[in-house]
């Protein structure tokens, strides 16, 4: 109900515990589908974050689908579920975030290297 009453939804959550990564991908698809069902027919935006799902050495663009052979391929199903919502009256989009953030304060995985 909260999603339908909002101006739009940003879905930024994903379980990165690595204990059941395939299960985390399936849970992400269920979350996207639930938010999409709430927003269906409203024309409101749903922005879903994902990771970089390209194989090393490949320069990707916005037009490229995720590479199912890449380490982040478990996220592809969530991306596809998100984009499919456009046909159901949801302004859906996927934002692929870099897998590492570094710089002042070195947040993310960089400090562990």
mmCIF file of C-alpha atoms in Angstrom:
data_model
loop_
_atom_site.group_PDB
_atom_site.id
_atom_site.type_symbol
_atom_site.label_atom_id
_atom_site.label_comp_id
_atom_site.label_asym_id
_atom_site.label_seq_id
_atom_site.Cartn_x
_atom_site.Cartn_y
_atom_site.Cartn_z
ATOM 1 C CA UNK A 1 0.000 0.000 0.000
ATOM 2 C CA UNK A 2 2.840 2.391 0.791
ATOM 3 C CA UNK A 3 4.272 1.955 -2.703
ATOM 4 C CA UNK A 4 0.966 2.839 -4.365
ATOM 5 C CA UNK A 5 0.567 5.943 -2.194
ATOM 6 C CA UNK A 6 4.091 7.186 -2.947
ATOM 7 C CA UNK A 7 5.272 9.436 -5.769
ATOM 8 C CA UNK A 8 7.611 6.633 -6.848
ATOM 9 C CA UNK A 9 9.736 3.841 -5.436
ATOM 10 C CA UNK A 10 13.499 3.299 -5.245
ATOM 11 C CA UNK A 11 14.443 -0.330 -4.545
ATOM 12 C CA UNK A 12 18.039 -0.345 -3.325
ATOM 13 C CA UNK A 13 18.083 -3.470 -1.134
ATOM 14 C CA UNK A 14 19.834 -6.755 -1.898
ATOM 15 C CA UNK A 15 21.153 -9.483 0.416
ATOM 16 C CA UNK A 16 24.917 -9.587 -0.106
ATOM 17 C CA UNK A 17 25.628 -12.127 2.642
ATOM 18 C CA UNK A 18 26.774 -14.678 0.010
ATOM 19 C CA UNK A 19 25.354 -17.604 2.035
ATOM 20 C CA UNK A 20 22.551 -18.148 -0.502
ATOM 21 C CA UNK A 21 23.206 -15.822 -3.401
ATOM 22 C CA UNK A 22 20.750 -17.583 -5.735
ATOM 23 C CA UNK A 23 18.096 -17.304 -3.022
ATOM 24 C CA UNK A 24 18.887 -13.604 -2.659
ATOM 25 C CA UNK A 25 18.285 -13.166 -6.384
ATOM 26 C CA UNK A 26 14.936 -14.954 -6.128
ATOM 27 C CA UNK A 27 13.944 -12.795 -3.143
ATOM 28 C CA UNK A 28 14.848 -9.704 -5.157
ATOM 29 C CA UNK A 29 12.543 -10.788 -7.994
ATOM 30 C CA UNK A 30 9.699 -11.329 -5.503
ATOM 31 C CA UNK A 31 10.265 -7.854 -4.045
ATOM 32 C CA UNK A 32 10.265 -6.255 -7.509
ATOM 33 C CA UNK A 33 7.077 -8.086 -8.446
ATOM 34 C CA UNK A 34 5.341 -6.989 -5.225
ATOM 35 C CA UNK A 35 6.303 -3.343 -5.710
ATOM 36 C CA UNK A 36 5.350 -3.556 -9.374
ATOM 37 C CA UNK A 37 1.932 -4.985 -8.524
ATOM 38 C CA UNK A 38 1.306 -2.064 -6.171
ATOM 39 C CA UNK A 39 2.325 0.460 -8.842
ATOM 40 C CA UNK A 40 0.619 -1.275 -11.770
ATOM 41 C CA UNK A 41 -1.332 1.123 -13.972
ATOM 42 C CA UNK A 42 -0.241 4.219 -12.039
ATOM 43 C CA UNK A 43 2.497 5.417 -14.392
ATOM 44 C CA UNK A 44 4.640 6.033 -11.316
ATOM 45 C CA UNK A 45 8.374 5.316 -11.420
ATOM 46 C CA UNK A 46 10.072 2.257 -9.967
ATOM 47 C CA UNK A 47 13.867 2.466 -9.998
ATOM 48 C CA UNK A 48 15.635 -0.763 -9.086
ATOM 49 C CA UNK A 49 19.339 -0.892 -8.323
ATOM 50 C CA UNK A 50 21.451 -3.717 -9.647
ATOM 51 C CA UNK A 51 25.124 -4.463 -10.024
ATOM 52 C CA UNK A 52 27.421 -4.526 -12.987
ATOM 53 C CA UNK A 53 26.577 -7.776 -14.733
ATOM 54 C CA UNK A 54 29.161 -7.807 -17.498
ATOM 55 C CA UNK A 55 32.077 -10.138 -18.006
ATOM 56 C CA UNK A 56 35.586 -8.713 -17.497
ATOM 57 C CA UNK A 57 37.047 -6.985 -20.524
ATOM 58 C CA UNK A 58 33.681 -6.045 -22.023
ATOM 59 C CA UNK A 59 32.634 -2.420 -22.268
ATOM 60 C CA UNK A 60 28.900 -2.310 -21.566
ATOM 61 C CA UNK A 61 26.329 0.291 -22.509
ATOM 62 C CA UNK A 62 22.773 1.036 -21.426
ATOM 63 C CA UNK A 63 21.500 -1.047 -24.331
ATOM 64 C CA UNK A 64 23.273 -4.252 -23.285
ATOM 65 C CA UNK A 65 21.456 -6.992 -21.394
ATOM 66 C CA UNK A 66 23.220 -8.510 -18.418
ATOM 67 C CA UNK A 67 25.735 -11.254 -19.155
ATOM 68 C CA UNK A 68 24.400 -14.499 -17.710
ATOM 69 C CA UNK A 69 27.959 -15.804 -17.410
ATOM 70 C CA UNK A 70 29.138 -12.918 -15.242
ATOM 71 C CA UNK A 71 29.530 -13.141 -11.467
ATOM 72 C CA UNK A 72 26.548 -10.837 -10.919
ATOM 73 C CA UNK A 73 24.258 -12.796 -13.242
ATOM 74 C CA UNK A 74 21.925 -13.683 -10.363
ATOM 75 C CA UNK A 75 20.772 -10.054 -10.553
ATOM 76 C CA UNK A 76 19.670 -10.332 -14.210
ATOM 77 C CA UNK A 77 16.285 -11.886 -13.332
ATOM 78 C CA UNK A 78 15.500 -8.873 -11.127
ATOM 79 C CA UNK A 79 16.447 -6.525 -13.946
ATOM 80 C CA UNK A 80 14.232 -8.401 -16.382
ATOM 81 C CA UNK A 81 11.313 -8.413 -13.922
ATOM 82 C CA UNK A 82 11.752 -4.664 -13.457
ATOM 83 C CA UNK A 83 11.800 -3.835 -17.155
ATOM 84 C CA UNK A 84 8.795 -6.089 -17.833
ATOM 85 C CA UNK A 85 6.725 -3.833 -15.565
ATOM 86 C CA UNK A 86 6.779 -1.117 -18.242
ATOM 87 C CA UNK A 87 4.123 -3.104 -20.094
ATOM 88 C CA UNK A 88 1.928 -2.963 -16.996
ATOM 89 C CA UNK A 89 1.850 0.808 -16.588
ATOM 90 C CA UNK A 90 4.914 1.257 -14.371
ATOM 91 C CA UNK A 91 7.720 3.637 -15.395
ATOM 92 C CA UNK A 92 10.389 1.092 -14.536
ATOM 93 C CA UNK A 93 14.138 1.455 -14.875
ATOM 94 C CA UNK A 94 17.293 -0.284 -13.698
ATOM 95 C CA UNK A 95 20.273 1.547 -12.243
ATOM 96 C CA UNK A 96 23.454 -0.554 -12.373
ATOM 97 C CA UNK A 97 25.748 0.500 -9.568
ATOM 98 C CA UNK A 98 29.481 -0.096 -9.551
ATOM 99 C CA UNK A 99 30.565 -3.031 -7.419
ATOM 100 C CA UNK A 100 33.163 -0.948 -5.630
ATOM 101 C CA UNK A 101 33.181 2.570 -4.308
ATOM 102 C CA UNK A 102 36.463 4.062 -3.234
ATOM 103 C CA UNK A 103 37.958 7.373 -2.408
ATOM 104 C CA UNK A 104 37.855 9.509 0.704
ATOM 105 C CA UNK A 105 36.893 7.085 3.490
ATOM 106 C CA UNK A 106 37.212 4.038 1.193
ATOM 107 C CA UNK A 107 33.712 2.645 1.552
ATOM 108 C CA UNK A 108 32.769 -0.738 0.117
ATOM 109 C CA UNK A 109 35.203 -3.588 -0.440
ATOM 110 C CA UNK A 110 38.341 -1.532 -1.181
ATOM 111 C CA UNK A 111 39.581 -1.214 2.449
ATOM 112 C CA UNK A 112 39.654 -5.010 2.749
ATOM 113 C CA UNK A 113 42.092 -5.396 -0.150
#
